[in-house]
PDB file of C-alpha atoms in Angstrom:
ATOM      1  CA  ALA T   1      -0.126   0.080   0.290  1.00 47.00           C
ATOM      2  CA  ARG T   2       2.972   2.376   0.405  1.00 49.00           C
ATOM      3  CA  VAL T   3       3.995   2.185  -3.171  1.00 51.00           C
ATOM      4  CA  ALA T   4       0.547   2.953  -4.043  1.00 54.00           C
ATOM      5  CA  SER T   5       0.280   5.540  -1.695  1.00 53.00           C
ATOM      6  CA  VAL T   6       3.702   7.152  -3.275  1.00 50.00           C
ATOM      7  CA  LEU T   7       2.551   7.004  -6.800  1.00 53.00           C
ATOM      8  CA  ALA T   8      -0.543   8.572  -6.246  1.00 54.00           C
ATOM      9  CA  ARG T   9       1.044  11.354  -4.350  1.00 53.00           C
ATOM     10  CA  LEU T  10       3.548  11.905  -7.472  1.00 54.00           C
ATOM     11  CA  LEU T  11       0.715  11.564  -9.769  1.00 52.00           C
ATOM     12  CA  ASP T  12      -1.053  15.306  -7.844  1.00 52.00           C
ATOM     13  CA  LEU T  13       2.071  16.843  -9.301  1.00 49.00           C
ATOM     14  CA  ARG T  14       1.467  18.561 -12.833  1.00 53.00           C
ATOM     15  CA  ALA T  15       4.613  17.446 -14.356  1.00 55.00           C
ATOM     16  CA  TRP T  16       4.815  13.775 -13.499  1.00 54.00           C
ATOM     17  CA  ARG T  17       0.644  13.172 -14.256  1.00 56.00           C
ATOM     18  CA  ALA T  18       1.913  14.846 -17.897  1.00 59.00           C
ATOM     19  CA  ALA T  19       4.528  12.362 -18.349  1.00 57.00           C
ATOM     20  CA  ALA T  20       2.173   9.683 -17.397  1.00 56.00           C
ATOM     21  CA  VAL T  21      -0.581  10.590 -20.250  1.00 56.00           C
ATOM     22  CA  ALA T  22       2.117  11.458 -22.788  1.00 58.00           C
ATOM     23  CA  ASP T  23       4.489   8.181 -22.330  1.00 58.00           C
ATOM     24  CA  ARG T  24       2.690   5.203 -22.917  1.00 59.00           C
ATOM     25  CA  SER T  25       5.490   2.828 -21.642  1.00 61.00           C
ATOM     26  CA  LEU T  26       5.949   5.014 -18.212  1.00 56.00           C
ATOM     27  CA  HIS T  27       2.397   4.768 -17.964  1.00 56.00           C
ATOM     28  CA  ALA T  28       2.125   1.100 -18.207  1.00 59.00           C
ATOM     29  CA  ALA T  29       4.867   0.522 -15.775  1.00 59.00           C
ATOM     30  CA  VAL T  30       3.654   2.685 -13.355  1.00 57.00           C
ATOM     31  CA  ARG T  31       0.410   1.202 -13.498  1.00 58.00           C
ATOM     32  CA  ASP T  32       1.847  -2.475 -13.476  1.00 58.00           C
ATOM     33  CA  LEU T  33       3.744  -1.480 -10.341  1.00 55.00           C
ATOM     34  CA  MET T  34       0.449  -0.351  -8.643  1.00 55.00           C
ATOM     35  CA  VAL T  35      -1.392  -3.474  -9.408  1.00 54.00           C
ATOM     36  CA  GLU T  36       1.420  -5.605  -7.672  1.00 52.00           C
ATOM     37  CA  ASP T  37       1.363  -3.254  -4.715  1.00 50.00           C
ATOM     38  CA  ALA T  38      -2.477  -3.429  -4.591  1.00 50.00           C
ATOM     39  CA  ARG T  39      -2.928  -7.455  -5.283  1.00 50.00           C
ATOM     40  CA  MET T  40      -3.260  -8.276  -1.382  1.00 48.00           C
ATOM     41  CA  CYS T  41      -6.448  -6.651  -0.009  1.00 49.00           C
ATOM     42  CA  ARG T  42      -7.436  -6.476   3.638  1.00 50.00           C
ATOM     43  CA  PRO T  43     -10.200  -9.012   5.086  1.00 51.00           C
ATOM     44  CA  ASP T  44     -13.402  -8.546   5.390  1.00 55.00           C
ATOM     45  CA  THR T  45     -13.548  -7.725   9.096  1.00 53.00           C
ATOM     46  CA  PHE T  46     -17.370  -8.669   9.620  1.00 55.00           C
ATOM     47  CA  VAL T  47     -16.133 -11.771   7.992  1.00 55.00           C
ATOM     48  CA  GLN T  48     -13.391 -12.862  10.144  1.00 54.00           C
ATOM     49  CA  GLY T  49     -15.725 -11.811  13.165  1.00 57.00           C
ATOM     50  CA  PHE T  50     -17.988 -15.013  12.737  1.00 63.00           C
ATOM     51  CA  THR T  51     -14.576 -17.148  11.773  1.00 63.00           C
ATOM     52  CA  ASP T  52     -13.139 -19.606  14.334  1.00 52.00           C
ATOM     53  CA  GLY T  53      -9.408 -19.097  14.014  1.00 47.00           C
ATOM     54  CA  GLU T  54      -7.449 -19.139  11.385  1.00 49.00           C
ATOM     55  CA  GLU T  55      -8.123 -22.862  10.494  1.00 53.00           C
ATOM     56  CA  GLY T  56     -12.048 -22.688  11.243  1.00 56.00           C
ATOM     57  CA  GLY T  57     -15.089 -21.716   9.380  1.00 76.00           C
ATOM     58  CA  LEU T  58     -17.231 -19.763   8.654  1.00 83.00           C
ATOM     59  CA  ASN T  59     -20.452 -19.186  11.185  1.00 85.00           C
ATOM     60  CA  LEU T  60     -23.001 -18.379   9.093  1.00 87.00           C
ATOM     61  CA  GLY T  61     -25.788 -19.070  11.601  1.00 87.00           C
ATOM     62  CA  ALA T  62     -24.337 -16.627  14.130  1.00 88.00           C
ATOM     63  CA  ALA T  63     -23.926 -14.106  11.335  1.00 88.00           C
ATOM     64  CA  THR T  64     -27.510 -14.127  10.121  1.00 89.00           C
ATOM     65  CA  GLN T  65     -28.747 -13.981  13.906  1.00 89.00           C
ATOM     66  CA  GLN T  66     -26.176 -11.029  14.279  1.00 89.00           C
ATOM     67  CA  ALA T  67     -27.939  -8.929  11.704  1.00 88.00           C
ATOM     68  CA  VAL T  68     -31.350  -9.879  12.961  1.00 89.00           C
ATOM     69  CA  ARG T  69     -30.760  -8.292  16.233  1.00 89.00           C
ATOM     70  CA  ASP T  70     -29.057  -5.382  14.755  1.00 88.00           C
ATOM     71  CA  GLY T  71     -32.547  -4.752  13.123  1.00 88.00           C
ATOM     72  CA  GLY T  72     -32.167  -6.744   9.565  1.00 90.00           C
ATOM     73  CA  VAL T  73     -33.754  -9.316   7.885  1.00 92.00           C
ATOM     74  CA  GLY T  74     -30.325 -11.593   7.795  1.00 92.00           C
ATOM     75  CA  VAL T  75     -27.012 -11.460   5.622  1.00 92.00           C
ATOM     76  CA  LEU T  76     -25.481 -11.738   2.409  1.00 94.00           C
ATOM     77  CA  TYR T  77     -23.237 -14.117   1.222  1.00 93.00           C
ATOM     78  CA  VAL T  78     -21.331 -12.740  -1.615  1.00 94.00           C
ATOM     79  CA  ARG T  79     -18.096 -14.454  -3.415  1.00 93.00           C
ATOM     80  CA  VAL T  80     -16.530 -12.900  -6.186  1.00 94.00           C
ATOM     81  CA  VAL T  81     -15.301 -16.200  -8.604  1.00 94.00           C
ATOM     82  CA  ALA T  82     -14.417 -14.445 -11.864  1.00 95.00           C
ATOM     83  CA  ALA T  83     -14.885 -12.488 -14.916  1.00 95.00           C
ATOM     84  CA  HIS T  84     -15.440 -13.358 -18.573  1.00 95.00           C
ATOM     85  CA  GLY T  85     -14.351 -11.465 -21.749  1.00 93.00           C
ATOM     86  CA  LEU T  86     -14.362  -7.893 -20.413  1.00 92.00           C
ATOM     87  CA  VAL T  87     -13.913  -4.901 -22.240  1.00 86.00           C
ATOM     88  CA  ALA T  88     -10.398  -3.900 -23.090  1.00 76.00           C
ATOM     89  CA  LEU T  89     -10.351  -0.335 -22.936  1.00 71.00           C
ATOM     90  CA  GLU T  90      -6.947   0.654 -23.229  1.00 64.00           C
ATOM     91  CA  PRO T  91      -5.036  -1.553 -25.544  1.00 61.00           C
ATOM     92  CA  GLY T  92      -0.894  -0.621 -25.448  1.00 55.00           C
ATOM     93  CA  ALA T  93      -1.440   0.792 -21.641  1.00 51.00           C
ATOM     94  CA  GLY T  94      -0.578  -2.720 -20.035  1.00 49.00           C
ATOM     95  CA  ALA T  95      -2.725  -5.703 -19.303  1.00 55.00           C
ATOM     96  CA  ALA T  96      -6.151  -5.059 -18.079  1.00 77.00           C
ATOM     97  CA  ALA T  97      -5.805  -4.293 -14.184  1.00 86.00           C
ATOM     98  CA  PRO T  98      -9.629  -5.434 -12.942  1.00 90.00           C
ATOM     99  CA  PHE T  99     -11.219  -5.653  -9.779  1.00 92.00           C
ATOM    100  CA  VAL T 100     -14.892  -5.793  -8.578  1.00 94.00           C
ATOM    101  CA  ARG T 101     -16.669  -3.484  -5.960  1.00 94.00           C
ATOM    102  CA  VAL T 102     -19.663  -4.942  -4.467  1.00 96.00           C
ATOM    103  CA  GLN T 103     -22.612  -2.621  -2.696  1.00 95.00           C
ATOM    104  CA  LEU T 104     -25.342  -3.494  -0.690  1.00 95.00           C
ATOM    105  CA  GLY T 105     -26.952  -0.525   0.846  1.00 90.00           C
ATOM    106  CA  GLU T 106     -24.342   2.153   2.543  1.00 89.00           C
ATOM    107  CA  ARG T 107     -21.506  -0.521   3.105  1.00 91.00           C
ATOM    108  CA  THR T 108     -18.932  -1.237   0.043  1.00 92.00           C
ATOM    109  CA  LYS T 109     -16.718  -4.035  -0.480  1.00 93.00           C
ATOM    110  CA  ARG T 110     -13.635  -4.712  -2.933  1.00 91.00           C
ATOM    111  CA  THR T 111     -11.811  -6.926  -4.455  1.00 91.00           C
ATOM    112  CA  TYR T 112      -8.013  -7.032  -4.855  1.00 88.00           C
ATOM    113  CA  ILE T 113      -6.625  -6.350  -8.149  1.00 88.00           C
ATOM    114  CA  GLN T 114      -5.919  -8.917 -11.175  1.00 89.00           C
ATOM    115  CA  SER T 115      -4.554  -9.071 -14.610  1.00 86.00           C
ATOM    116  CA  GLY T 116      -6.198  -9.887 -17.599  1.00 87.00           C
ATOM    117  CA  CYS T 117      -9.438  -9.852 -19.851  1.00 89.00           C
ATOM    118  CA  SER T 118     -11.130 -12.858 -18.493  1.00 92.00           C
ATOM    119  CA  PRO T 119      -9.813 -12.675 -14.386  1.00 92.00           C
ATOM    120  CA  VAL T 120      -9.795 -15.271 -11.605  1.00 93.00           C
ATOM    121  CA  TRP T 121     -10.186 -13.890  -8.201  1.00 92.00           C
ATOM    122  CA  ASP T 122     -12.075 -17.083  -6.657  1.00 85.00           C
ATOM    123  CA  ALA T 123     -11.967 -14.677  -3.387  1.00 82.00           C
ATOM    124  CA  ALA T 124     -12.853 -14.868   0.035  1.00 85.00           C
ATOM    125  CA  PRO T 125     -16.495 -13.886   0.909  1.00 89.00           C
ATOM    126  CA  PHE T 126     -17.884 -10.705   1.917  1.00 91.00           C
ATOM    127  CA  LEU T 127     -21.066 -10.647   4.233  1.00 91.00           C
ATOM    128  CA  PHE T 128     -23.718  -7.861   4.238  1.00 93.00           C
ATOM    129  CA  HIS T 129     -25.847  -7.180   7.159  1.00 91.00           C
ATOM    130  CA  VAL T 130     -29.469  -7.117   4.928  1.00 93.00           C
ATOM    131  CA  PRO T 131     -31.920  -4.295   6.082  1.00 90.00           C
ATOM    132  CA  ALA T 132     -34.896  -5.154   4.321  1.00 89.00           C
ATOM    133  CA  PRO T 133     -36.066  -7.647   1.952  1.00 86.00           C
ATOM    134  CA  ASP T 134     -36.608  -5.633  -1.224  1.00 89.00           C
ATOM    135  CA  ALA T 135     -32.707  -4.559  -1.073  1.00 92.00           C
ATOM    136  CA  PHE T 136     -30.321  -4.908  -3.716  1.00 93.00           C
ATOM    137  CA  VAL T 137     -26.314  -5.290  -4.575  1.00 95.00           C
ATOM    138  CA  LEU T 138     -24.709  -2.983  -7.192  1.00 96.00           C
ATOM    139  CA  VAL T 139     -21.736  -4.656  -8.420  1.00 96.00           C
ATOM    140  CA  HIS T 140     -19.159  -2.597 -10.745  1.00 95.00           C
ATOM    141  CA  VAL T 141     -16.081  -3.873 -12.655  1.00 95.00           C
ATOM    142  CA  LEU T 142     -13.583  -1.611 -12.631  1.00 92.00           C
ATOM    143  CA  ASP T 143     -10.164  -1.583 -14.425  1.00 89.00           C
ATOM    144  CA  SER T 144      -7.597   0.218 -11.995  1.00 82.00           C
ATOM    145  CA  ASP T 145      -6.060   3.429 -13.661  1.00 74.00           C
ATOM    146  CA  ILE T 146      -3.036   5.296 -12.370  1.00 65.00           C
ATOM    147  CA  LEU T 147      -5.529   8.283 -13.400  1.00 67.00           C
ATOM    148  CA  SER T 148      -8.851   6.954 -12.855  1.00 72.00           C
ATOM    149  CA  ASP T 149     -10.616   3.758 -12.671  1.00 80.00           C
ATOM    150  CA  ASP T 150     -12.401   2.853 -16.024  1.00 85.00           C
ATOM    151  CA  LEU T 151     -15.870   1.347 -15.204  1.00 90.00           C
ATOM    152  CA  LEU T 152     -15.795  -2.137 -17.451  1.00 92.00           C
ATOM    153  CA  GLY T 153     -19.427  -2.770 -16.605  1.00 94.00           C
ATOM    154  CA  THR T 154     -22.342  -2.747 -13.778  1.00 95.00           C
ATOM    155  CA  LEU T 155     -24.954  -4.983 -12.284  1.00 94.00           C
ATOM    156  CA  ARG T 156     -27.541  -4.190 -10.286  1.00 96.00           C
ATOM    157  CA  VAL T 157     -29.208  -7.597  -8.459  1.00 95.00           C
ATOM    158  CA  PRO T 158     -32.298  -7.932  -6.244  1.00 94.00           C
ATOM    159  CA  LEU T 159     -32.259 -10.093  -3.197  1.00 90.00           C
ATOM    160  CA  LEU T 160     -35.316 -12.498  -4.402  1.00 87.00           C
ATOM    161  CA  GLU T 161     -32.726 -13.301  -7.380  1.00 91.00           C
ATOM    162  CA  ALA T 162     -30.123 -14.375  -5.082  1.00 93.00           C
ATOM    163  CA  THR T 163     -29.925 -18.393  -3.716  1.00 92.00           C
ATOM    164  CA  TRP T 164     -31.595 -18.790  -0.146  1.00 91.00           C
ATOM    165  CA  GLU T 165     -30.054 -20.258   2.299  1.00 90.00           C
ATOM    166  CA  ARG T 166     -32.687 -20.994   5.074  1.00 89.00           C
ATOM    167  CA  ASP T 167     -30.495 -23.240   7.275  1.00 88.00           C
ATOM    168  CA  PRO T 168     -27.591 -21.460   7.143  1.00 85.00           C
ATOM    169  CA  PRO T 169     -24.355 -23.441   8.376  1.00 84.00           C
ATOM    170  CA  ALA T 170     -22.573 -22.612  11.561  1.00 83.00           C
ATOM    171  CA  ASP T 171     -19.057 -24.332  10.391  1.00 80.00           C
ATOM    172  CA  PHE T 172     -18.183 -23.361   6.503  1.00 81.00           C
ATOM    173  CA  ARG T 173     -15.389 -23.678   4.829  1.00 80.00           C
ATOM    174  CA  TRP T 174     -15.928 -22.215   1.587  1.00 79.00           C
ATOM    175  CA  GLU T 175     -12.345 -22.574   0.614  1.00 75.00           C
ATOM    176  CA  ALA T 176     -13.113 -26.700   0.825  1.00 71.00           C
ATOM    177  CA  GLU T 177     -16.418 -26.755  -0.012  1.00 72.00           C
ATOM    178  CA  ALA T 178     -19.235 -26.084  -2.999  1.00 73.00           C
ATOM    179  CA  ARG T 179     -22.161 -25.944  -1.555  1.00 80.00           C
ATOM    180  CA  TRP T 180     -24.015 -23.239  -3.368  1.00 89.00           C
ATOM    181  CA  PRO T 181     -23.403 -22.796  -7.459  1.00 89.00           C
ATOM    182  CA  SER T 182     -22.396 -19.760  -8.896  1.00 93.00           C
ATOM    183  CA  ARG T 183     -23.771 -17.669 -11.912  1.00 95.00           C
ATOM    184  CA  ARG T 184     -22.169 -15.959 -14.549  1.00 96.00           C
ATOM    185  CA  TYR T 185     -24.257 -12.255 -14.881  1.00 96.00           C
ATOM    186  CA  ALA T 186     -23.852 -10.253 -17.900  1.00 96.00           C
ATOM    187  CA  LEU T 187     -22.754  -6.728 -17.571  1.00 95.00           C
ATOM    188  CA  LEU T 188     -24.571  -3.702 -18.138  1.00 93.00           C
ATOM    189  CA  SER T 189     -23.369  -0.715 -20.329  1.00 85.00           C
ATOM    190  CA  VAL T 190     -20.883  -2.278 -21.758  1.00 88.00           C
ATOM    191  CA  PRO T 191     -20.594  -4.904 -25.514  1.00 89.00           C
ATOM    192  CA  HIS T 192     -19.871  -7.670 -23.598  1.00 90.00           C
ATOM    193  CA  GLY T 193     -18.363  -8.935 -20.788  1.00 94.00           C
ATOM    194  CA  GLU T 194     -19.697 -11.401 -17.807  1.00 96.00           C
ATOM    195  CA  VAL T 195     -18.909 -11.478 -13.563  1.00 96.00           C
ATOM    196  CA  GLU T 196     -19.462 -14.890 -11.957  1.00 96.00           C
ATOM    197  CA  LEU T 197     -20.749 -14.843  -8.517  1.00 96.00           C
ATOM    198  CA  GLU T 198     -22.484 -17.087  -5.634  1.00 94.00           C
ATOM    199  CA  LEU T 199     -24.967 -14.420  -4.367  1.00 95.00           C
ATOM    200  CA  VAL T 200     -26.425 -16.394  -1.268  1.00 94.00           C
ATOM    201  CA  PHE T 201     -29.447 -14.653   1.531  1.00 94.00           C
ATOM    202  CA  CYS T 202     -29.759 -16.379   4.852  1.00 92.00           C
ATOM    203  CA  PRO T 203     -32.972 -15.021   6.153  1.00 92.00           C
ATOM    204  CA  GLY T 204     -33.050 -14.246   9.658  1.00 88.00           C
ATOM    205  CA  VAL T 205     -36.863 -14.124   9.785  1.00 74.00           C
ATOM    206  CA  PRO T 206     -39.573 -15.249   7.179  1.00 69.00           C
ATOM    207  CA  LEU T 207     -40.001 -12.884   4.551  1.00 54.00           C
ATOM    208  CA  GLN T 208     -43.659 -12.271   4.722  1.00 49.00           C
ATOM    209  CA  ASP T 209     -42.670 -10.743   8.561  1.00 52.00           C
ATOM    210  CA  ALA T 210     -40.002  -8.555   7.323  1.00 49.00           C
ATOM    211  CA  GLN T 211     -42.446  -6.981   4.827  1.00 50.00           C
ATOM    212  CA  ALA T 212     -45.122  -6.259   7.676  1.00 48.00           C
ATOM    213  CA  SER T 213     -42.718  -5.040  10.537  1.00 48.00           C
ATOM    214  CA  ARG T 214     -41.400  -2.786   7.752  1.00 50.00           C
ATOM    215  CA  ARG T 215     -45.002  -1.759   7.075  1.00 56.00           C
ATOM    216  CA  ARG T 216     -45.950  -0.845  10.482  1.00 50.00           C
ATOM    217  CA  ARG T 217     -42.883   0.742  11.072  1.00 50.00           C
ATOM    218  CA  GLY T 218     -43.388   3.433   8.135  1.00 55.00           C
ATOM    219  CA  GLU T 219     -47.185   3.854   9.630  1.00 55.00           C
ATOM    220  CA  HIS T 220     -45.330   4.734  13.159  1.00 50.00           C
ATOM    221  CA  LEU T 221     -43.043   6.973  11.310  1.00 51.00           C
ATOM    222  CA  ALA T 222     -46.187   8.859   9.571  1.00 59.00           C
ATOM    223  CA  ALA T 223     -47.821   8.661  12.739  1.00 59.00           C
ATOM    224  CA  LEU T 224     -45.226  10.334  14.561  1.00 57.00           C
ATOM    225  CA  ARG T 225     -45.068  13.172  12.182  1.00 58.00           C
ATOM    226  CA  ASP T 226     -48.284  13.982  12.316  1.00 59.00           C
ATOM    227  CA  ASP T 227     -48.218  14.463  15.995  1.00 56.00           C
ATOM    228  CA  VAL T 228     -45.306  16.907  15.772  1.00 53.00           C
ATOM    229  CA  CYS T 229     -47.083  18.427  12.852  1.00 54.00           C
ATOM    230  CA  GLU T 230     -50.360  19.035  14.022  1.00 57.00           C
ATOM    231  CA  GLY T 231     -50.707  22.321  15.593  1.00 52.00           C
ATOM    232  CA  LEU T 232     -47.319  23.380  14.096  1.00 52.00           C
ATOM    233  CA  PRO T 233     -46.825  25.847  10.618  1.00 52.00           C
ATOM    234  CA  CYS T 234     -45.467  23.066   8.984  1.00 48.00           C
ATOM    235  CA  ARG T 235     -46.142  20.702   5.796  1.00 44.00           C
ATOM    236  CA  ALA T 236     -46.649  17.104   5.388  1.00 47.00           C
ATOM    237  CA  PRO T 237     -44.506  16.225   2.310  1.00 46.00           C
TER     238      PRO T 237
END
C-alpha cells in the first residue's frame, strides 16, 4: 500500500501526471507497479468476526442472528469468483487490471486487483447485513488505472434473485466446499463481459414478517410525524 500511496502523491504533481499521460510505456510501468502492490486486499473484518480462528469455518448462522439483532432481515453472502470476456478499454497501456466493487446499502467491499480480461479471483467471501427484503446488491467491475479507474461494467441484482439458504451452516469452509452454485451475470453499459458470483441470502426472519414489520414501522413514523406537525405551521411532504 505504501508504493501505491507514494505513486498517487507523485501523480498529483502536474509534471508527473503529464509525463504519465504522454509516455505510454511509463504509464504501463507505473500502472503495473501499482497493481502488483494492490494485489493483497484487507480481509473483510465482518467475516473475520464470525470465523473460528485461522483454520476455522465461517459461522453463517451466528452472522445471520447478529444481523437480525441489529435490526436487519438476514445476511447476504457474496463471493466474487471470476469475470469473463471483459472489454479492453486501453490497448497498449498494459494488461487490464480489473477489480470488483460490491455494494449493499451504504456498505461497500472490493476485491484485490487481478490482470487480464478474463480474471479469476476465487476470492474470500464478503458478508453484508441486509436491512430490508427489497434490498439489492450493486456490482461494479473496474479497471484500475493510475489516473482514474475505468468502468468495465455494472450489475444490479435484487435480493430475490440470490440463492436462499434457510439453514445457514455454523462451520462453513468456502475454500473446500462447493455448497452453492455460482452464476454468470451479463454486465450492463458495455458491449460484452460477464461477472461470476456466488450470491446467497440467509434470512433470519420470514420474508412476510420482515415486510409486515417494515410496514408497521412506516405507519408508526407517519403517525409520529402527524403528531409533531399537529398545530404547527409545518407541511407534510
